[in-house]
mmCIF file of C-alpha atoms (C1' of nucleotides) in Angstrom:
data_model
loop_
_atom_site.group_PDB
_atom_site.id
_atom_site.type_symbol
_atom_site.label_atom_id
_atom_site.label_comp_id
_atom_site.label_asym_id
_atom_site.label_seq_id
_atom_site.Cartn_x
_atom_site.Cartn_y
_atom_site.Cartn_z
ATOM 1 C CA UNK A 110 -17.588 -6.267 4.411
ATOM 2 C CA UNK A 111 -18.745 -9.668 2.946
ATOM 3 C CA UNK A 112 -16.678 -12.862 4.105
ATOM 4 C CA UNK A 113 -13.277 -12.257 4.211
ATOM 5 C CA UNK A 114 -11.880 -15.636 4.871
ATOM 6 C CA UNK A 115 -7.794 -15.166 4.983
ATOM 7 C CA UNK A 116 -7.495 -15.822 1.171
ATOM 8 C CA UNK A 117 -9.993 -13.411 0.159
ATOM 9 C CA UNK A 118 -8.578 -10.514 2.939
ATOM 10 C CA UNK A 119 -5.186 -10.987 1.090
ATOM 11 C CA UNK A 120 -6.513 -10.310 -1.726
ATOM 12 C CA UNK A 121 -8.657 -7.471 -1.215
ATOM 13 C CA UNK A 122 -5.158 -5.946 0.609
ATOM 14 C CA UNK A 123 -3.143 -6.769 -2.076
ATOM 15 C CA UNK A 124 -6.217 -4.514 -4.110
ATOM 16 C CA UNK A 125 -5.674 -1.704 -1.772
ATOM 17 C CA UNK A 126 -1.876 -1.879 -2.289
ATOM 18 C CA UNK A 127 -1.767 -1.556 -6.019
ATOM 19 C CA UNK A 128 -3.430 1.653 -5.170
ATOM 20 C CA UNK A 129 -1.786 3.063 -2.581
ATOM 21 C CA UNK A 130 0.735 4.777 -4.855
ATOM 22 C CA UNK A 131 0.658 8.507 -5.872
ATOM 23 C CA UNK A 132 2.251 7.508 -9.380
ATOM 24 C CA UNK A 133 -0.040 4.643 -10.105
ATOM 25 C CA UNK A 134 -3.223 6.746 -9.434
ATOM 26 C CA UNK A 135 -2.238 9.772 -11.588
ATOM 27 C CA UNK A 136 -1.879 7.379 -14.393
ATOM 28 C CA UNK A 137 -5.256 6.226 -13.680
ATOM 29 C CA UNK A 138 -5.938 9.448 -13.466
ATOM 30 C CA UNK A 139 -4.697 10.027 -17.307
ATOM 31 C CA UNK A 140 -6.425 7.105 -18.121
ATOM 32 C CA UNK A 141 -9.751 8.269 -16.798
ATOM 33 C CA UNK A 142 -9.684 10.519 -20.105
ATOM 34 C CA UNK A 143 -9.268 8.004 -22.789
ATOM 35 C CA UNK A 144 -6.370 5.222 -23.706
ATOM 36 C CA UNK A 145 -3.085 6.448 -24.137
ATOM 37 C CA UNK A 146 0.138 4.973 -25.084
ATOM 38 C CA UNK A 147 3.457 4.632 -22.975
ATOM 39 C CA UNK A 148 5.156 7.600 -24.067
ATOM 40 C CA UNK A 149 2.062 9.999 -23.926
ATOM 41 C CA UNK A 150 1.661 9.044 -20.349
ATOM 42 C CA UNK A 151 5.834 9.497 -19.749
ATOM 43 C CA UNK A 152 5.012 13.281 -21.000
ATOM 44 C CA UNK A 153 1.800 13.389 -19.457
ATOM 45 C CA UNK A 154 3.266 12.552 -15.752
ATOM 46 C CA UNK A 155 6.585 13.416 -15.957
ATOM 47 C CA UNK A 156 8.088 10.355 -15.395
ATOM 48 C CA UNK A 157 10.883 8.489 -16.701
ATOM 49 C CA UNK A 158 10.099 5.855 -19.350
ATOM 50 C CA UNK A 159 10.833 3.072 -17.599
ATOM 51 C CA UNK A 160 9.106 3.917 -14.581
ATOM 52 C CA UNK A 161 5.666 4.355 -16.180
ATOM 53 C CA UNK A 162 6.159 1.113 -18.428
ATOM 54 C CA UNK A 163 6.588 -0.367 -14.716
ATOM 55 C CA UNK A 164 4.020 0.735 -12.829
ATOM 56 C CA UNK A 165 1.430 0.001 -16.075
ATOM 57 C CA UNK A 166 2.822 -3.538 -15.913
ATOM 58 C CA UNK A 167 1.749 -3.743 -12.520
ATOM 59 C CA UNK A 168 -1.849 -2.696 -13.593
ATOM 60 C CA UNK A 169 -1.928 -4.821 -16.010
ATOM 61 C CA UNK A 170 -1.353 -7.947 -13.938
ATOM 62 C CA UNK A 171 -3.866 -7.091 -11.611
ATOM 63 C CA UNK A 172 -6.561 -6.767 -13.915
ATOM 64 C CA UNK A 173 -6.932 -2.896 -13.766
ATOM 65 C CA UNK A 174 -5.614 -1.778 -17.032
ATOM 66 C CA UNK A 175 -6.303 -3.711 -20.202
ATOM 67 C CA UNK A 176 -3.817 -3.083 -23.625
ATOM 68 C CA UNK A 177 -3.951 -2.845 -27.271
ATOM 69 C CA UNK A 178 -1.119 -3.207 -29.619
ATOM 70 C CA UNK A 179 -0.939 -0.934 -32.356
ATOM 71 C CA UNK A 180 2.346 -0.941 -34.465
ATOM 72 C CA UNK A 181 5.097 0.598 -32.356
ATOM 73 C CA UNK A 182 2.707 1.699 -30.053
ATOM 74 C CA UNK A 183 0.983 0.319 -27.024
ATOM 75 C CA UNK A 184 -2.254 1.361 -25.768
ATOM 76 C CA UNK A 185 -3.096 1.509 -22.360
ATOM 77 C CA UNK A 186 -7.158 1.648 -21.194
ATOM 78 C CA UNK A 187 -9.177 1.023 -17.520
ATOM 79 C CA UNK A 188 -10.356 -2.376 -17.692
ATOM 80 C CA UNK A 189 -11.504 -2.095 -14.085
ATOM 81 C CA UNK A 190 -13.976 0.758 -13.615
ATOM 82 C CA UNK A 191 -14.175 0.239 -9.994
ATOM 83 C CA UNK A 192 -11.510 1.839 -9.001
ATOM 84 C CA UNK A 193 -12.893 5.156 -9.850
ATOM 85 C CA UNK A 194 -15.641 4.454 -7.681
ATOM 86 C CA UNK A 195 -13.166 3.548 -4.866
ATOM 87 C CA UNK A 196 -11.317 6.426 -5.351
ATOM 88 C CA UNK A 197 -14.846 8.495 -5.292
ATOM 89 C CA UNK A 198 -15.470 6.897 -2.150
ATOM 90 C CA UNK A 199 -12.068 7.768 -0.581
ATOM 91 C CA UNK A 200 -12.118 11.501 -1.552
ATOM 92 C CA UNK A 201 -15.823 11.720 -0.090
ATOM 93 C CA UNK A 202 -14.359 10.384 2.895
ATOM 94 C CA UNK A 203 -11.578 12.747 2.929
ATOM 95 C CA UNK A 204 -13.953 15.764 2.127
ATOM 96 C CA UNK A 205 -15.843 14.415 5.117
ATOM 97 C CA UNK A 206 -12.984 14.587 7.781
ATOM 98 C CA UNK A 207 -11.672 18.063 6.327
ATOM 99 C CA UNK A 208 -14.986 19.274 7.107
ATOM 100 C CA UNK A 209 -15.394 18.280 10.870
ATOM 101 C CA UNK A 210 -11.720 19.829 10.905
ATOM 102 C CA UNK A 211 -13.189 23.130 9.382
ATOM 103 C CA UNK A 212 -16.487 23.014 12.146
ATOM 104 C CA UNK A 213 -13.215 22.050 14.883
ATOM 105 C CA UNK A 214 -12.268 25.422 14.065
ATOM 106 C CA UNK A 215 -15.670 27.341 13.582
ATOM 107 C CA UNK A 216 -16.819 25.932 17.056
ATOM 108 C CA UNK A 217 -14.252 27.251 18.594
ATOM 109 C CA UNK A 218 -14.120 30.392 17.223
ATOM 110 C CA UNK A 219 -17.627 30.762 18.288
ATOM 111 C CA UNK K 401 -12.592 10.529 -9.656
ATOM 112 C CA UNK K 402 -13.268 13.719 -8.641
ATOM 113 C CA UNK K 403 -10.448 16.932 -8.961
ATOM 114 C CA UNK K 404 -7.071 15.468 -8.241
ATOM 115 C CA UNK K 405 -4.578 17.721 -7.868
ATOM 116 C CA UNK K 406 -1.318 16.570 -6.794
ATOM 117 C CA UNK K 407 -2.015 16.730 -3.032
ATOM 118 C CA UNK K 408 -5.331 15.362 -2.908
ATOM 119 C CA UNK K 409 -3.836 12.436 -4.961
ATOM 120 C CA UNK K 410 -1.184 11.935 -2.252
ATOM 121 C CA UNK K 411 -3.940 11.642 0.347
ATOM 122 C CA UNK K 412 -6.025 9.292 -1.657
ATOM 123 C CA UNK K 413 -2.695 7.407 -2.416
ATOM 124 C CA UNK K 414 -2.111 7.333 1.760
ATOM 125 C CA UNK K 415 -5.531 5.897 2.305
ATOM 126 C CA UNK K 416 -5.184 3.010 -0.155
ATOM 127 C CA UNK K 417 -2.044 2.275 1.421
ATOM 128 C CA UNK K 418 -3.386 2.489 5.074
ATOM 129 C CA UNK K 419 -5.870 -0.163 3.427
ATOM 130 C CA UNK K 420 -3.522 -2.185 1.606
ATOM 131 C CA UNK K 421 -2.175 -4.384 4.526
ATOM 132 C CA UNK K 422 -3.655 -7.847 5.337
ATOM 133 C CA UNK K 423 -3.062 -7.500 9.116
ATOM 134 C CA UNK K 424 -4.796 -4.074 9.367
ATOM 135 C CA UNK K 425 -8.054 -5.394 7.037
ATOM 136 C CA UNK K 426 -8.083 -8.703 9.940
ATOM 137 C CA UNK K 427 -7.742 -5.935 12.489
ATOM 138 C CA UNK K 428 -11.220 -3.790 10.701
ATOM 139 C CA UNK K 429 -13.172 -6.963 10.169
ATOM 140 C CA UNK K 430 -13.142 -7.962 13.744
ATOM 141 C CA UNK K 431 -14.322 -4.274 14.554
ATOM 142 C CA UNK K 432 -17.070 -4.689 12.368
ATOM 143 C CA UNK K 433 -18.233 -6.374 14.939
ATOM 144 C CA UNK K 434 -18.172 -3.849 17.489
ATOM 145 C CA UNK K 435 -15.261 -2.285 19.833
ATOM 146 C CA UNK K 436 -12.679 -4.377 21.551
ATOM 147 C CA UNK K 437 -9.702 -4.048 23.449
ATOM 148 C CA UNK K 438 -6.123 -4.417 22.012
ATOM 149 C CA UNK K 439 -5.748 -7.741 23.712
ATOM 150 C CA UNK K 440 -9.107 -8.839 22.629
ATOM 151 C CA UNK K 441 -7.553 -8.241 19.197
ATOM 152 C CA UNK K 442 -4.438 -9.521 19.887
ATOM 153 C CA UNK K 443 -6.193 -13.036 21.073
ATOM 154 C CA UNK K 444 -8.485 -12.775 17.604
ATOM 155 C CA UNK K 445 -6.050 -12.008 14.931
ATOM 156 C CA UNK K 446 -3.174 -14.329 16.948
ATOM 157 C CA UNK K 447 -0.402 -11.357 16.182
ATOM 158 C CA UNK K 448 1.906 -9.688 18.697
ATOM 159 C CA UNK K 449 0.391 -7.332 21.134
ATOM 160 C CA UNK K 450 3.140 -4.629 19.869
ATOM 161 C CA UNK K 451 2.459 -5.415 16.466
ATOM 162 C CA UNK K 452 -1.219 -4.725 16.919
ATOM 163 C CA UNK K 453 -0.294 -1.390 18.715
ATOM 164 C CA UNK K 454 1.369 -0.100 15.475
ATOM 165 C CA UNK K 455 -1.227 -1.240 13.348
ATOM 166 C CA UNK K 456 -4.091 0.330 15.672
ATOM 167 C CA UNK K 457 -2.309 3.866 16.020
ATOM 168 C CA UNK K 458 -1.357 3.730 12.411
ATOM 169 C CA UNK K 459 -5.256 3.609 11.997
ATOM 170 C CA UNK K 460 -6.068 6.175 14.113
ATOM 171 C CA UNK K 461 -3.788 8.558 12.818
ATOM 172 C CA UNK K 462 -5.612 8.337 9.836
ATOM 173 C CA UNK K 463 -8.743 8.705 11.103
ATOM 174 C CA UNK K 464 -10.219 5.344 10.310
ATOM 175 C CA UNK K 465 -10.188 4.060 14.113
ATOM 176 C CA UNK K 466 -11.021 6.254 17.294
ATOM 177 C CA UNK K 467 -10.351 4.988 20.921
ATOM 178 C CA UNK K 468 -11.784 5.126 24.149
ATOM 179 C CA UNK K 469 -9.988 4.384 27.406
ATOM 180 C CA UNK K 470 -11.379 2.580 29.973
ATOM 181 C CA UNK K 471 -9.439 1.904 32.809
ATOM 182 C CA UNK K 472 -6.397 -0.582 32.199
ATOM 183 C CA UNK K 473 -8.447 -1.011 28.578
ATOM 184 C CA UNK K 474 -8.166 1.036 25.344
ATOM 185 C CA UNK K 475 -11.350 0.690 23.558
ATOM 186 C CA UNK K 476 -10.578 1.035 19.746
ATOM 187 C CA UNK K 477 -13.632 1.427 16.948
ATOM 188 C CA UNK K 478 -14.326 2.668 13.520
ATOM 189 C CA UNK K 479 -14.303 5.991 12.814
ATOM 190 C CA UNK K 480 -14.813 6.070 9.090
ATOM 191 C CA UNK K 481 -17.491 3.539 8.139
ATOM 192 C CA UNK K 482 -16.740 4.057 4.522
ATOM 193 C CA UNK K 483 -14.025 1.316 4.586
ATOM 194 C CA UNK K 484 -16.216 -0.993 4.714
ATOM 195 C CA UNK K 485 -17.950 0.099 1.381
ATOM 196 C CA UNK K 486 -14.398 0.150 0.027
ATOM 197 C CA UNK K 487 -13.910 -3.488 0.559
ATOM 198 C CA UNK K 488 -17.378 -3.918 -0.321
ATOM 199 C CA UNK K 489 -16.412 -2.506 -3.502
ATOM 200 C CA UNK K 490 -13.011 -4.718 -3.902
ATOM 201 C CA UNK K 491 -14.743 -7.576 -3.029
ATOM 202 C CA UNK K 492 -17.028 -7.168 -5.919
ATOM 203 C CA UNK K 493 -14.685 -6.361 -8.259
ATOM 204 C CA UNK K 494 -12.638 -9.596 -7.219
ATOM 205 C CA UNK K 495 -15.708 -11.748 -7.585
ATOM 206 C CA UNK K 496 -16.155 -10.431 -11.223
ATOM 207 C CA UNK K 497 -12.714 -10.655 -12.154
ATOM 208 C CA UNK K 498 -13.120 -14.716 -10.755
ATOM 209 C CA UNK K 499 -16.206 -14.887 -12.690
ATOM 210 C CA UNK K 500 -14.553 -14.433 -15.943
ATOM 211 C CA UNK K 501 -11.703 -16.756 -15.591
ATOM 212 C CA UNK K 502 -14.475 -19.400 -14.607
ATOM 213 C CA UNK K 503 -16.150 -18.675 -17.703
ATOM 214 C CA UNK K 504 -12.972 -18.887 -19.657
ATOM 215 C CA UNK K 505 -12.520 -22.124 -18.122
ATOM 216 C CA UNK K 506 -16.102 -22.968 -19.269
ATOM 217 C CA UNK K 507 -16.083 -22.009 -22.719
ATOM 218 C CA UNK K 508 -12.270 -23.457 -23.137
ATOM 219 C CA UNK K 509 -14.203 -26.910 -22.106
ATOM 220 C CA UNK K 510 -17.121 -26.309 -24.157
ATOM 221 C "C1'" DC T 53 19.568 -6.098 -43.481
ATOM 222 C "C1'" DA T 54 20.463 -1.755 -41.029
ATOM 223 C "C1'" DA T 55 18.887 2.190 -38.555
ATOM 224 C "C1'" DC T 56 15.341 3.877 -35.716
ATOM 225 C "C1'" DT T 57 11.607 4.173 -32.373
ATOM 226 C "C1'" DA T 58 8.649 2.380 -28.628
ATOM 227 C "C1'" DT T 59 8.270 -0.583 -24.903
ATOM 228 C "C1'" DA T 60 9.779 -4.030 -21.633
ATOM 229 C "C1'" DT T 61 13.047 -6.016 -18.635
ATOM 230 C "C1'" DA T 62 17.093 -6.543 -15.566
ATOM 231 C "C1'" DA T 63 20.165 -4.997 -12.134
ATOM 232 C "C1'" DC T 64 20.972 -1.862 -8.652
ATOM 233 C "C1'" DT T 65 20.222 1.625 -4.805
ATOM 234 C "C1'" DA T 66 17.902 4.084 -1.278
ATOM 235 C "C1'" DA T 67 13.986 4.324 1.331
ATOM 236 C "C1'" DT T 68 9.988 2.411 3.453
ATOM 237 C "C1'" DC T 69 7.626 -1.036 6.115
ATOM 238 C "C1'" DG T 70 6.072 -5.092 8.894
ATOM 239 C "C1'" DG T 71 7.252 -7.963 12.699
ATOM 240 C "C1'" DT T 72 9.599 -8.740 17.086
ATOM 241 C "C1'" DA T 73 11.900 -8.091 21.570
ATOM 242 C "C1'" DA T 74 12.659 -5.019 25.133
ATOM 243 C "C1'" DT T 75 11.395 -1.024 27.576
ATOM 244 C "C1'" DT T 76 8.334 2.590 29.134
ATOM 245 C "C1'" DT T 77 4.054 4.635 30.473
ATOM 246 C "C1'" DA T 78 -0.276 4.494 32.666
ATOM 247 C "C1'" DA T 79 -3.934 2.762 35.490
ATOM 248 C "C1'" DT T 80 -5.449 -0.384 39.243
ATOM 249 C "C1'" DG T 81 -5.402 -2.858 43.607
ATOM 250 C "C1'" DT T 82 -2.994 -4.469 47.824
ATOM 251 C "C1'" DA H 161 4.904 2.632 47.955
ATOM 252 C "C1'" DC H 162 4.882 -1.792 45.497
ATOM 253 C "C1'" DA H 163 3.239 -5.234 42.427
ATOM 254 C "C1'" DT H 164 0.395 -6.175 38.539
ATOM 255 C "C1'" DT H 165 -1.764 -5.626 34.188
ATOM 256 C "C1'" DA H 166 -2.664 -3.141 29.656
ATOM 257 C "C1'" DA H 167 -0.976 -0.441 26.115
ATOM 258 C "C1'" DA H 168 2.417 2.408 23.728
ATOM 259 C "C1'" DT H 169 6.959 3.239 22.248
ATOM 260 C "C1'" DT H 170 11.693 2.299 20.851
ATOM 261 C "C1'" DA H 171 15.245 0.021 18.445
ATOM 262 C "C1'" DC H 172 16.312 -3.269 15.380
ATOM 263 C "C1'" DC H 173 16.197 -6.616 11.340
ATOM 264 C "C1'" DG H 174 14.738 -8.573 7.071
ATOM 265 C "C1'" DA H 175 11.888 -7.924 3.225
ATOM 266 C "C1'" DT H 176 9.662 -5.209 -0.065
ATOM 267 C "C1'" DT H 177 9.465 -1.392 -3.251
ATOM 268 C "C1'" DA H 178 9.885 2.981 -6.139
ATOM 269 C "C1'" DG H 179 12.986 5.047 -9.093
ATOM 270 C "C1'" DT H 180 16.958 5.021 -12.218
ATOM 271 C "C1'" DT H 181 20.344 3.388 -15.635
ATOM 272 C "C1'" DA H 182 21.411 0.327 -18.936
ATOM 273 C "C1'" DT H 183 20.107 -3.270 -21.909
ATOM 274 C "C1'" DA H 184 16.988 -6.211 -24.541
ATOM 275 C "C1'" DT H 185 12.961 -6.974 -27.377
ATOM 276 C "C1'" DA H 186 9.856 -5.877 -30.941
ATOM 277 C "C1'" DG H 187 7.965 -3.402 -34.691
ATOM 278 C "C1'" DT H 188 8.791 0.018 -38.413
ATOM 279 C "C1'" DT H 189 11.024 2.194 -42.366
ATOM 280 C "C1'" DG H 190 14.544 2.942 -45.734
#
DNA sequence: CAACTATATAACTAATCGGTAATTTAATGT
DNA sequence: ACATTAAATTACCGATTAGTTATATAGTTG
């Protein structure tokens, strides 16, 4: 952790925030594949319209998604790669702790 | 981003959130620096001693913190080092994003 | 211009969450 | 056993937030 004066730690939380939401991270998740536009990621998530136009606003103003206009259309893209990494990091973690779990149960079965 | 199915997204989603809470980042940085007490960390982060409480067993429900008793003390430290390559990661990707809005200050001057 | 489609926004509701005050639990020493 | 200290827990309040419905904006086509 480099310096994390008060200003900085906010910030960093308010990072960790914008993730910390099932319905923002599966349309990363979508996004991960290529740009898509509103609608494809209403279908592609099953969420209302409104909803997803939310949530990619939200991206959006912190940086993480990037748009193009096109006609009626708006694409959405990653403008952030980061947060794949993050999220890389966070599943390794998780793999991790599922695995002393699994050798909690091996030990004692041994 | 590795296989997401819906449940592993939820837990990735959980962990951000853990993450995404200025009080509980103040509460990792100062165990950066090694264990302490909850009333060491009450004194260093200036919040209520109940408050902190929450915050810590929040934590270690989650696997980030683990505890040791000693005594009247509780003894809380980090579990899961990778946090701190998450912020490191944030952190970076903050500084970049700050970058660029310098430079778009530059080259609006030049 | 009118009809249509895609997206954004506003207003609202229910649920979640952080902080606090008060109480309880646990360990220690007299 | 009693008093003291540390930590956890409970109950509560105010604020935030995700989702929805309805409406507005913007671009397209006839």
């Amino acid at each position: 952790m480099p310096k994390l004066n008060d200003q900085t730690l906010e910030h960093v939380a308010q990072r960790f925030k914008v993730l910390g939401e099932p319905m923002r991270l599966r349309l990363l998740a979508c996004l991960q594949k290529g740009e898509y536009c509103v609608q494809d990621l209403v279908e592609l998530t099953g969420a209302g319209q409104a909803n997803v136009s939310k949530h990619l606003s939200l991206l959006i103003s912190h940086g993480i998604l990037g748009r193009r206009k096109e006609g009626l259309h708006v694409y959405y893209f990653i403008a952030d790669e980061s947060v794949y990494n993050l999220c890389d990091l966070v599943c390794e973690s998780i793999a991790n702790k599922a695995e002393g779990v699994q050798r909690l149960f091996s030990d004692a079965r041994a």
